[in-house]
Amino acid sequence: MTRIATRFLLPLTIALLLLTLAALNAQQPRENAAAAARRQAAVKNDFDAHRPPLVFRAEWKRQDAPQHPVKQDDLIDQRVELKLYGDGKNIVWTQHAQEPTYAFTGLCETNCAVAFRDKANYVDLTGLARIRWRSMQTGFHLLRPILKLADGTWIAGDYADGATLDWRESDITLADLRWRRLDMTKVVEFPDGKWADHPDLSKVDEIGFTDLSIGPGHGPRAPASRVAWLEVYGNPVRRPSSQ
């Protein structure tokens, strides 16, 4: 009886062992794939870990309203303060059904500019700090980033977005730019025509844009700049409580 049991049990044991090995081999690729996915996710997360975070996003509300001069209440995030320069009173909030809401510069009768200020913080824009915006220019208008430094100095970068048929998102690393000083009473370059070498971007007060141009008026493709939103990536520097 023992001999007979052994004859039947041995093949059964071998079969079970083979099935177990097959199951383990089938499971291993799935585990390897999951581990590889985790490693990829970790690499992806680490890829941006050393880059400055988003400090603020200035974006215009969608609302049931006619076109009007941009104002503080038009911003989604009220922790961000709106600042207007030059003929800024003629920069208008504009909304169409199949487009993002935007600021339109086409009605400016002299040069105009928009800037944004984090109410609680300066922004350290050194290192890999950057600005992103979604814009569309027409005609010869060229949209440029502008900064107000902690000492009150205004500078404009040598980066410019020109005319496009559709909206474009731009990613601007500030360390790549050269700068010129601005006279913000008229929103024009300083008359000396010199570069502002090595400006101190460790404590920036306001960040914005200008196309250093006047506008021709209304029109679906009227030469102008149109800006839907602006993002600032840097490191916040707390403002004194008195500010």
Coordinates of N, CA and C in Angstrom, one line a residue:
M1 N 0.8 -1.2 0.0 CA 0.0 0.0 0.0 C 0.9 1.2 0.0
T2 N 1.9 1.2 0.7 CA 2.8 2.3 0.8 C 3.5 2.6 -0.6
R3 N 3.8 1.4 -1.2 CA 4.5 1.5 -2.5 C 3.5 2.2 -3.5
I4 N 2.3 1.8 -3.5 CA 1.3 2.4 -4.4 C 1.1 3.9 -4.1
A5 N 1.0 4.2 -2.8 CA 0.8 5.6 -2.5 C 2.0 6.5 -3.0
T6 N 3.2 5.9 -2.8 CA 4.3 6.6 -3.3 C 4.3 6.8 -4.8
R7 N 3.9 5.8 -5.5 CA 3.8 5.9 -7.0 C 2.9 7.0 -7.4
F8 N 1.8 7.2 -6.7 CA 0.9 8.3 -7.1 C 1.2 9.7 -6.5
L9 N 1.8 9.7 -5.3 CA 2.1 11.0 -4.6 C 3.3 11.7 -5.3
L10 N 4.3 10.9 -5.7 CA 5.5 11.6 -6.3 C 5.2 12.4 -7.5
P11 N 4.4 11.8 -8.5 CA 4.1 12.7 -9.7 C 3.2 13.9 -9.3
L12 N 2.3 13.6 -8.3 CA 1.5 14.7 -7.9 C 2.3 15.9 -7.3
T13 N 3.3 15.5 -6.4 CA 4.1 16.5 -5.8 C 4.9 17.3 -6.8
I14 N 5.4 16.5 -7.8 CA 6.2 17.2 -8.9 C 5.3 18.2 -9.7
A15 N 4.1 17.7 -10.0 CA 3.2 18.6 -10.7 C 2.9 19.9 -9.9
L16 N 2.6 19.7 -8.6 CA 2.3 20.9 -7.8 C 3.5 21.8 -7.8
L17 N 4.7 21.3 -7.7 CA 5.9 22.1 -7.6 C 6.1 22.9 -8.9
L18 N 5.8 22.2 -10.1 CA 5.9 22.9 -11.4 C 4.9 24.0 -11.5
L19 N 3.7 23.8 -11.0 CA 2.7 24.8 -11.1 C 3.0 26.0 -10.2
T20 N 3.6 25.7 -9.0 CA 4.1 26.8 -8.1 C 5.1 27.6 -8.8
L21 N 6.1 27.0 -9.4 CA 7.2 27.7 -10.1 C 6.7 28.5 -11.3
A22 N 5.7 28.0 -12.0 CA 5.1 28.7 -13.1 C 4.4 30.0 -12.6
A23 N 3.7 29.8 -11.5 CA 2.9 31.0 -10.9 C 3.9 32.0 -10.4
L24 N 5.0 31.6 -9.8 CA 6.0 32.6 -9.4 C 6.6 33.3 -10.5
N25 N 6.9 32.6 -11.6 CA 7.5 33.2 -12.8 C 6.6 34.2 -13.4
A26 N 5.3 33.9 -13.4 CA 4.3 34.8 -14.0 C 4.1 36.0 -13.2
Q27 N 4.3 35.9 -11.9 CA 4.1 37.0 -11.0 C 5.3 38.0 -11.0
Q28 N 6.5 37.4 -11.3 CA 7.7 38.2 -11.3 C 7.7 39.4 -12.3
P29 N 7.3 39.2 -13.5 CA 7.2 40.3 -14.5 C 6.3 41.4 -14.0
R30 N 5.1 41.0 -13.3 CA 4.2 42.1 -12.8 C 4.9 42.9 -11.7
E31 N 5.6 42.2 -10.8 CA 6.3 42.9 -9.7 C 7.4 43.7 -10.3
N32 N 8.1 43.2 -11.3 CA 9.2 44.0 -11.9 C 8.7 45.2 -12.5
A33 N 7.5 45.1 -13.2 CA 6.9 46.3 -13.9 C 6.5 47.3 -12.9
A34 N 5.9 46.8 -11.8 CA 5.4 47.8 -10.7 C 6.6 48.5 -10.1
A35 N 7.7 47.7 -9.8 CA 8.9 48.3 -9.3 C 9.5 49.4 -10.2
A36 N 9.5 49.0 -11.5 CA 10.0 50.0 -12.5 C 9.2 51.2 -12.6
A37 N 7.9 51.1 -12.4 CA 7.0 52.2 -12.5 C 7.2 53.1 -11.3
R38 N 7.5 52.5 -10.1 CA 7.8 53.3 -8.9 C 9.1 54.0 -9.0
R39 N 10.1 53.3 -9.6 CA 11.4 54.0 -9.8 C 11.2 55.2 -10.8
Q40 N 10.4 55.0 -11.8 CA 10.2 56.1 -12.8 C 9.5 57.3 -12.2
A41 N 8.5 57.0 -11.3 CA 7.8 58.0 -10.6 C 8.8 58.8 -9.7
A42 N 9.6 58.1 -9.0 CA 10.6 58.7 -8.1 C 11.6 59.6 -8.9
V43 N 12.0 59.1 -10.0 CA 12.9 59.9 -10.9 C 12.2 61.1 -11.3
K44 N 11.0 61.0 -11.8 CA 10.2 62.1 -12.3 C 10.0 63.2 -11.2
N45 N 9.7 62.7 -10.0 CA 9.5 63.6 -8.8 C 10.8 64.4 -8.5
D46 N 11.9 63.6 -8.5 CA 13.2 64.2 -8.1 C 13.7 65.2 -9.2
F47 N 13.2 65.0 -10.5 CA 13.7 65.8 -11.6 C 13.3 67.3 -11.3
D48 N 12.2 67.6 -10.7 CA 11.8 69.0 -10.5 C 11.9 69.4 -9.0
A49 N 12.4 68.5 -8.2 CA 12.5 68.8 -6.7 C 13.4 70.0 -6.4
H50 N 14.5 70.2 -7.3 CA 15.4 71.2 -7.0 C 15.0 72.6 -7.6
R51 N 13.9 72.5 -8.4 CA 13.5 73.8 -9.1 C 12.6 74.6 -8.2
P52 N 12.6 75.9 -8.3 CA 11.8 76.8 -7.4 C 10.3 76.5 -7.6
P53 N 9.5 76.6 -6.5 CA 8.1 76.3 -6.6 C 7.3 77.5 -7.2
L54 N 6.0 77.2 -7.5 CA 5.1 78.3 -7.9 C 4.8 79.2 -6.7
V55 N 5.1 80.5 -6.9 CA 4.8 81.4 -5.8 C 3.4 82.0 -6.0
F56 N 3.0 82.4 -7.2 CA 1.6 82.8 -7.5 C 1.3 82.7 -9.0
R57 N 0.0 82.6 -9.2 CA -0.5 82.6 -10.6 C -1.5 83.8 -10.7
A58 N -1.3 84.7 -11.5 CA -2.2 85.8 -11.8 C -3.1 85.5 -13.0
E59 N -4.4 85.3 -12.8 CA -5.3 84.9 -13.9 C -6.6 85.7 -13.7
W60 N -7.2 86.0 -14.9 CA -8.4 86.8 -14.9 C -9.6 85.9 -14.7
K61 N -10.6 86.4 -14.0 CA -11.9 85.6 -13.8 C -12.7 85.6 -15.1
R62 N -13.4 84.5 -15.3 CA -14.5 84.5 -16.2 C -15.7 85.0 -15.5
Q63 N -16.4 86.0 -16.1 CA -17.6 86.6 -15.5 C -18.6 87.1 -16.5
D64 N -19.8 87.3 -16.1 CA -20.8 87.9 -16.9 C -20.7 89.4 -16.9
A65 N -19.9 89.9 -17.7 CA -19.6 91.4 -17.7 C -19.1 91.8 -19.1
P66 N -19.4 93.1 -19.4 CA -18.8 93.7 -20.7 C -17.4 94.0 -20.5
Q67 N -16.7 94.2 -21.7 CA -15.3 94.6 -21.6 C -15.1 95.9 -20.8
H68 N -14.1 95.9 -19.9 CA -13.9 97.0 -19.1 C -12.4 97.1 -18.7
P69 N -12.0 98.3 -18.2 CA -10.6 98.4 -17.7 C -10.3 97.4 -16.6
V70 N -9.1 96.7 -16.7 CA -8.8 95.7 -15.7 C -8.7 96.3 -14.4
K71 N -9.2 95.6 -13.4 CA -9.2 96.0 -12.0 C -8.9 94.9 -11.1
Q72 N -8.6 95.2 -9.8 CA -8.2 94.2 -8.8 C -9.2 93.1 -8.7
D73 N -10.5 93.4 -8.7 CA -11.5 92.3 -8.6 C -11.5 91.3 -9.7
D74 N -10.9 91.7 -10.8 CA -10.9 90.7 -12.0 C -9.9 89.6 -11.8
L75 N -9.0 89.7 -10.8 CA -8.1 88.6 -10.5 C -8.7 87.5 -9.7
I76 N -8.4 86.2 -10.1 CA -9.0 85.1 -9.3 C -8.4 85.1 -7.9
D77 N -7.1 85.2 -7.8 CA -6.4 85.1 -6.5 C -6.2 86.5 -6.0
Q78 N -6.9 86.8 -4.9 CA -6.9 88.2 -4.3 C -5.7 88.4 -3.4
R79 N -4.9 87.4 -3.3 CA -3.6 87.5 -2.5 C -2.6 88.2 -3.4
V80 N -2.9 88.3 -4.7 CA -2.0 89.0 -5.7 C -2.6 90.4 -6.0
E81 N -1.7 91.4 -5.9 CA -2.2 92.8 -6.1 C -1.9 93.2 -7.6
L82 N -2.9 93.8 -8.2 CA -2.7 94.3 -9.6 C -2.1 95.7 -9.6
K83 N -1.1 95.9 -10.5 CA -0.5 97.3 -10.6 C -0.5 97.6 -12.1
L84 N -0.9 98.9 -12.4 CA -0.9 99.3 -13.8 C 0.0 100.5 -13.9
Y85 N 0.6 100.7 -15.1 CA 1.6 101.7 -15.4 C 1.4 102.3 -16.8
G86 N 1.9 103.5 -16.9 CA 1.7 104.2 -18.2 C 0.2 104.5 -18.4
D87 N -0.3 104.1 -19.6 CA -1.7 104.3 -19.9 C -2.4 103.0 -19.5
G88 N -2.1 102.5 -18.3 CA -2.7 101.3 -17.8 C -4.2 101.3 -17.7
K89 N -4.8 102.5 -17.5 CA -6.3 102.6 -17.4 C -7.0 102.1 -18.7
N90 N -6.2 102.0 -19.8 CA -6.8 101.6 -21.0 C -6.5 100.1 -21.4
I91 N -5.9 99.4 -20.4 CA -5.7 98.0 -20.6 C -7.1 97.3 -20.1
V92 N -7.7 96.5 -21.0 CA -9.1 96.1 -20.7 C -9.2 94.6 -20.5
W93 N -10.1 94.2 -19.6 CA -10.5 92.8 -19.4 C -11.4 92.5 -20.6
T94 N -11.1 91.3 -21.2 CA -11.8 90.9 -22.4 C -12.1 89.4 -22.3
Q95 N -13.3 89.1 -22.7 CA -13.7 87.7 -22.7 C -14.5 87.3 -23.9
H96 N -14.2 86.2 -24.5 CA -14.9 85.6 -25.7 C -15.2 84.2 -25.4
A97 N -16.2 83.6 -26.0 CA -16.7 82.2 -25.7 C -15.6 81.2 -25.9
Q98 N -14.8 81.3 -27.0 CA -13.9 80.2 -27.3 C -12.4 80.6 -27.1
E99 N -12.2 81.6 -26.2 CA -10.9 82.0 -25.8 C -10.8 82.2 -24.3
P100 N -9.6 82.1 -23.8 CA -9.4 82.4 -22.3 C -9.7 83.9 -22.1
T101 N -10.1 84.3 -20.9 CA -10.2 85.7 -20.5 C -8.8 86.3 -20.5
Y102 N -8.7 87.6 -21.0 CA -7.4 88.1 -21.1 C -7.4 89.6 -20.9
A103 N -6.2 90.2 -20.7 CA -5.9 91.6 -20.7 C -5.5 92.0 -22.1
F104 N -6.1 93.1 -22.6 CA -5.9 93.5 -24.0 C -5.3 94.9 -24.0
T105 N -4.1 95.1 -24.7 CA -3.4 96.3 -24.6 C -3.7 97.2 -25.9
G106 N -4.6 96.8 -26.7 CA -4.8 97.5 -28.0 C -5.4 98.9 -27.9
L107 N -5.9 99.2 -26.7 CA -6.5 100.6 -26.5 C -5.6 101.6 -25.9
C108 N -4.4 101.1 -25.5 CA -3.4 102.0 -24.8 C -3.0 103.1 -25.8
E109 N -3.2 104.4 -25.4 CA -2.8 105.5 -26.3 C -1.4 105.9 -26.1
T110 N -0.7 105.5 -25.0 CA 0.7 105.6 -24.8 C 1.2 104.3 -24.3
N111 N 2.5 104.1 -24.1 CA 2.9 102.8 -23.6 C 2.3 102.4 -22.3
C112 N 2.0 101.1 -22.1 CA 1.4 100.7 -20.9 C 2.0 99.4 -20.4
A113 N 1.7 99.0 -19.1 CA 2.3 97.8 -18.5 C 1.4 97.3 -17.4
V114 N 1.5 96.0 -17.2 CA 0.8 95.4 -16.1 C 1.8 94.7 -15.2
A115 N 1.7 94.8 -13.9 CA 2.5 94.0 -13.0 C 1.7 93.5 -11.9
F116 N 2.2 92.4 -11.2 CA 1.6 91.8 -10.1 C 2.5 91.7 -8.9
R117 N 1.9 91.8 -7.8 CA 2.7 91.9 -6.5 C 2.0 90.9 -5.5
D118 N 2.8 89.9 -5.0 CA 2.4 89.1 -3.9 C 2.3 89.9 -2.7
K119 N 1.1 90.0 -2.1 CA 0.9 90.9 -1.0 C 1.7 90.5 0.3
A120 N 2.0 89.3 0.4 CA 2.7 88.8 1.6 C 4.2 88.6 1.4
N121 N 4.7 88.5 0.1 CA 6.1 88.1 -0.1 C 6.7 88.9 -1.2
Y122 N 8.0 89.2 -1.1 CA 8.9 89.4 -2.2 C 9.1 88.1 -2.9
V123 N 9.8 88.0 -4.0 CA 10.1 86.8 -4.6 C 11.6 86.7 -5.0
D124 N 12.3 85.7 -4.6 CA 13.7 85.5 -4.9 C 13.7 84.8 -6.3
L125 N 14.1 85.5 -7.3 CA 14.1 85.0 -8.7 C 15.5 84.7 -9.2
T126 N 16.4 84.3 -8.3 CA 17.7 83.9 -8.7 C 17.7 82.4 -9.1
G127 N 18.8 81.9 -9.5 CA 18.9 80.5 -9.9 C 18.1 80.1 -11.1
L128 N 17.2 79.1 -10.9 CA 16.4 78.5 -11.9 C 15.0 79.1 -11.9
A129 N 14.8 80.3 -11.3 CA 13.5 80.9 -11.2 C 13.0 81.2 -12.6
R130 N 11.7 81.2 -12.8 CA 11.2 81.5 -14.2 C 9.8 82.1 -14.1
I131 N 9.4 82.6 -15.2 CA 8.1 83.1 -15.4 C 7.4 82.3 -16.5
R132 N 6.1 82.0 -16.4 CA 5.4 81.4 -17.5 C 4.2 82.3 -17.7
W133 N 3.8 82.4 -19.0 CA 2.6 83.1 -19.3 C 1.9 82.5 -20.5
R134 N 0.6 82.7 -20.7 CA -0.1 82.4 -21.9 C -0.6 83.7 -22.5
S135 N -0.1 83.8 -23.8 CA -0.4 85.1 -24.5 C -0.6 84.9 -25.9
M136 N -1.0 85.9 -26.6 CA -1.1 86.0 -28.0 C -0.9 87.4 -28.5
Q137 N 0.1 87.6 -29.3 CA 0.4 88.9 -29.9 C 0.0 89.0 -31.3
T138 N -0.4 90.2 -31.8 CA -0.7 90.5 -33.2 C 0.1 91.7 -33.6
G139 N 0.3 91.8 -34.9 CA 1.1 92.9 -35.5 C 2.5 92.8 -35.0
F140 N 3.2 94.0 -34.8 CA 4.6 94.0 -34.4 C 4.8 94.1 -32.9
H141 N 3.7 93.8 -32.1 CA 3.8 93.9 -30.7 C 4.7 92.8 -30.1
L142 N 5.6 93.1 -29.2 CA 6.5 92.1 -28.6 C 6.3 92.2 -27.1
L143 N 5.9 91.1 -26.5 CA 5.6 91.0 -25.1 C 6.9 90.7 -24.3
R144 N 7.2 91.5 -23.3 CA 8.5 91.3 -22.6 C 8.2 91.2 -21.1
P145 N 9.0 90.5 -20.4 CA 8.8 90.4 -18.9 C 9.5 91.7 -18.3
I146 N 8.9 92.2 -17.2 CA 9.4 93.3 -16.5 C 9.4 93.0 -15.0
L147 N 10.4 93.6 -14.3 CA 10.5 93.3 -12.8 C 10.8 94.6 -12.1
K148 N 10.2 94.8 -10.9 CA 10.5 95.8 -10.0 C 11.3 95.3 -8.9
L149 N 12.5 95.8 -8.7 CA 13.4 95.2 -7.7 C 13.1 95.9 -6.3
A150 N 13.7 95.4 -5.3 CA 13.4 95.8 -3.9 C 13.7 97.3 -3.7
D151 N 14.8 97.8 -4.5 CA 15.2 99.2 -4.3 C 14.4 100.1 -5.2
G152 N 13.3 99.6 -5.9 CA 12.5 100.4 -6.8 C 12.9 100.5 -8.2
T153 N 14.0 99.9 -8.6 CA 14.5 99.9 -10.0 C 13.6 99.0 -10.8
W154 N 13.3 99.4 -12.0 CA 12.5 98.7 -13.0 C 13.4 98.2 -14.1
I155 N 13.2 96.9 -14.5 CA 14.0 96.4 -15.6 C 13.1 95.6 -16.5
A156 N 13.5 95.5 -17.8 CA 12.8 94.7 -18.8 C 13.8 93.7 -19.4
G157 N 13.3 92.5 -19.6 CA 14.2 91.5 -20.2 C 14.3 91.5 -21.7
D158 N 15.4 90.9 -22.2 CA 15.5 90.9 -23.7 C 14.8 89.7 -24.3
Y159 N 14.0 89.0 -23.6 CA 13.1 88.0 -24.2 C 11.8 88.7 -24.7
A160 N 11.3 88.2 -25.8 CA 10.1 88.8 -26.3 C 9.3 87.8 -27.1
D161 N 8.0 87.7 -26.9 CA 7.1 86.9 -27.7 C 6.4 87.8 -28.7
G162 N 6.5 87.4 -30.0 CA 5.9 88.1 -31.1 C 4.6 87.5 -31.5
A163 N 4.2 87.9 -32.7 CA 2.9 87.5 -33.3 C 2.7 86.0 -33.5
T164 N 1.5 85.5 -33.1 CA 1.2 84.1 -33.4 C -0.3 84.0 -33.8
L165 N -0.6 83.0 -34.5 CA -2.0 82.8 -34.9 C -2.9 82.4 -33.8
D166 N -2.3 81.7 -32.8 CA -3.1 81.1 -31.7 C -2.4 81.4 -30.4
W167 N -3.0 81.1 -29.3 CA -2.4 81.3 -28.0 C -1.2 80.4 -27.8
R168 N -0.2 80.9 -27.0 CA 1.0 80.3 -26.8 C 1.4 80.4 -25.3
E169 N 1.9 79.2 -24.8 CA 2.4 79.3 -23.4 C 3.9 79.3 -23.5
S170 N 4.5 80.3 -22.8 CA 6.0 80.5 -22.8 C 6.5 80.3 -21.4
D171 N 7.7 79.6 -21.4 CA 8.4 79.3 -20.2 C 9.8 80.1 -20.2
I172 N 9.9 81.1 -19.3 CA 11.1 82.0 -19.4 C 12.0 81.8 -18.2
T173 N 13.2 81.3 -18.4 CA 14.2 81.2 -17.3 C 14.9 82.5 -17.2
L174 N 14.8 83.2 -16.1 CA 15.2 84.6 -16.0 C 16.8 84.6 -16.0
A175 N 17.4 83.6 -15.6 CA 18.9 83.6 -15.6 C 19.5 83.7 -17.0
D176 N 18.6 83.4 -18.0 CA 19.1 83.4 -19.4 C 19.0 84.9 -20.0
L177 N 18.4 85.8 -19.3 CA 18.1 87.1 -19.9 C 19.1 88.1 -19.6
R178 N 19.1 89.2 -20.4 CA 19.8 90.4 -20.1 C 18.7 91.5 -19.9
W179 N 19.1 92.5 -19.2 CA 18.1 93.5 -18.8 C 18.5 94.9 -19.1
R180 N 17.4 95.7 -19.3 CA 17.6 97.2 -19.5 C 16.7 97.9 -18.5
R181 N 17.1 99.0 -18.0 CA 16.3 99.8 -17.1 C 15.1 100.4 -17.8
L182 N 14.0 100.6 -17.0 CA 12.8 101.2 -17.5 C 12.5 102.5 -16.7
D183 N 12.0 103.5 -17.4 CA 11.4 104.6 -16.8 C 9.9 104.4 -16.8
M184 N 9.3 104.0 -15.6 CA 7.9 103.6 -15.6 C 6.9 104.7 -15.6
T185 N 7.4 105.9 -15.5 CA 6.4 107.0 -15.6 C 5.9 107.1 -17.0
K186 N 6.7 106.6 -18.0 CA 6.3 106.6 -19.4 C 6.3 105.2 -20.0
V187 N 6.8 104.2 -19.2 CA 7.0 102.8 -19.7 C 7.9 102.8 -20.9
V188 N 9.1 103.4 -20.8 CA 10.1 103.4 -21.9 C 11.4 103.0 -21.3
E189 N 12.4 102.6 -22.2 CA 13.7 102.4 -21.8 C 14.4 103.6 -21.3
F190 N 15.4 103.4 -20.4 CA 16.2 104.6 -20.0 C 17.0 105.1 -21.2
P191 N 17.2 106.4 -21.3 CA 17.8 107.0 -22.5 C 19.3 106.7 -22.6
D192 N 20.0 106.1 -21.5 CA 21.4 105.8 -21.7 C 21.6 104.6 -22.6
G193 N 20.6 103.8 -22.8 CA 20.8 102.7 -23.7 C 21.7 101.6 -23.2
K194 N 22.0 101.6 -21.9 CA 22.9 100.6 -21.4 C 22.2 99.4 -20.8
W195 N 22.9 98.3 -20.8 CA 22.4 97.1 -20.2 C 22.5 97.2 -18.6
A196 N 21.6 96.7 -17.9 CA 21.6 96.7 -16.5 C 22.3 95.4 -16.1
D197 N 23.6 95.4 -15.9 CA 24.4 94.2 -15.7 C 24.2 93.7 -14.3
H198 N 24.0 92.4 -14.1 CA 23.9 91.7 -12.8 C 22.9 92.4 -11.9
P199 N 21.7 92.5 -12.3 CA 20.7 93.1 -11.3 C 20.5 92.1 -10.2
D200 N 20.1 92.6 -9.0 CA 19.9 91.8 -7.8 C 18.5 91.3 -7.9
L201 N 18.3 90.0 -8.2 CA 16.9 89.4 -8.3 C 16.6 88.6 -7.1
S202 N 17.3 88.8 -6.0 CA 17.0 88.0 -4.8 C 15.8 88.5 -4.0
K203 N 15.3 89.7 -4.3 CA 14.1 90.2 -3.6 C 13.3 91.1 -4.6
V204 N 12.5 90.5 -5.4 CA 11.8 91.2 -6.5 C 10.4 91.6 -5.9
D205 N 10.0 92.8 -6.1 CA 8.8 93.3 -5.6 C 7.5 93.1 -6.5
E206 N 7.7 93.3 -7.8 CA 6.6 93.1 -8.7 C 7.1 92.4 -10.0
I207 N 6.2 91.7 -10.6 CA 6.6 90.9 -11.8 C 5.4 91.2 -12.8
G208 N 5.8 91.5 -14.1 CA 4.7 91.8 -15.0 C 5.2 91.7 -16.5
F209 N 4.5 92.5 -17.3 CA 4.7 92.5 -18.7 C 4.4 93.8 -19.4
T210 N 5.0 94.0 -20.5 CA 4.7 95.2 -21.4 C 5.2 94.9 -22.8
D211 N 4.5 95.5 -23.8 CA 5.0 95.4 -25.1 C 5.6 96.7 -25.6
L212 N 5.8 97.7 -24.7 CA 6.5 98.9 -25.1 C 5.9 99.6 -26.3
S213 N 4.6 99.5 -26.4 CA 3.9 100.0 -27.7 C 2.6 100.6 -27.3
I214 N 2.1 101.4 -28.2 CA 0.7 101.9 -28.1 C -0.2 101.0 -29.0
G215 N -1.5 101.1 -28.8 CA -2.4 100.3 -29.5 C -3.2 101.1 -30.5
P216 N -3.7 100.4 -31.6 CA -4.5 101.1 -32.6 C -6.0 101.1 -32.4
G217 N -6.4 100.4 -31.3 CA -7.9 100.4 -31.1 C -8.4 98.9 -31.2
H218 N -9.8 98.9 -31.3 CA -10.4 97.6 -31.3 C -10.2 96.8 -32.6
G219 N -10.5 95.5 -32.6 CA -10.4 94.7 -33.8 C -10.0 93.3 -33.4
P220 N -10.6 92.2 -34.1 CA -10.3 90.9 -33.7 C -8.8 90.5 -33.9
R221 N -8.1 91.1 -34.8 CA -6.7 90.9 -35.0 C -5.9 92.3 -34.9
A222 N -6.5 93.2 -34.2 CA -5.8 94.5 -34.0 C -4.5 94.3 -33.4
P223 N -3.4 94.9 -33.9 CA -2.1 94.8 -33.3 C -2.1 95.1 -31.8
A224 N -1.7 94.2 -31.0 CA -1.8 94.3 -29.5 C -1.2 93.1 -28.8
S225 N -1.1 93.1 -27.5 CA -0.8 92.0 -26.7 C -2.1 91.5 -26.0
R226 N -2.2 90.2 -25.8 CA -3.3 89.6 -25.1 C -2.7 88.6 -24.1
V227 N -2.9 88.8 -22.8 CA -2.3 87.9 -21.8 C -3.4 87.3 -20.9
A228 N -3.5 86.0 -20.9 CA -4.5 85.3 -20.1 C -4.1 85.0 -18.7
W229 N -2.8 84.7 -18.5 CA -2.3 84.4 -17.1 C -0.8 84.5 -17.1
L230 N -0.3 84.7 -15.9 CA 1.1 84.8 -15.6 C 1.4 84.0 -14.4
E231 N 2.4 83.1 -14.4 CA 2.9 82.4 -13.3 C 4.3 82.7 -12.9
V232 N 4.6 82.8 -11.6 CA 5.9 83.1 -11.1 C 6.5 81.9 -10.3
Y233 N 7.6 81.4 -10.7 CA 8.3 80.3 -9.9 C 9.6 80.9 -9.3
G234 N 9.6 80.9 -8.0 CA 10.8 81.3 -7.3 C 10.7 80.9 -5.9
N235 N 11.3 81.7 -5.0 CA 11.2 81.4 -3.6 C 10.7 82.6 -2.8
P236 N 9.6 82.4 -2.1 CA 9.0 83.6 -1.4 C 10.0 84.1 -0.3
V237 N 10.0 85.4 -0.2 CA 10.8 86.1 0.9 C 9.8 87.0 1.6
R238 N 9.5 86.7 2.9 CA 8.5 87.4 3.6 C 8.7 88.9 3.7
R239 N 7.6 89.6 3.4 CA 7.7 91.1 3.5 C 7.6 91.5 5.0
P240 N 8.2 92.6 5.3 CA 8.0 93.1 6.7 C 6.5 93.4 6.9
S241 N 6.1 93.2 8.1 CA 4.7 93.3 8.5 C 4.1 94.7 8.2
S242 N 5.0 95.7 8.1 CA 4.6 97.1 7.9 C 4.1 97.3 6.4
Q243 N 4.5 96.4 5.5 CA 4.2 96.6 4.1 C 2.8 96.0 3.8

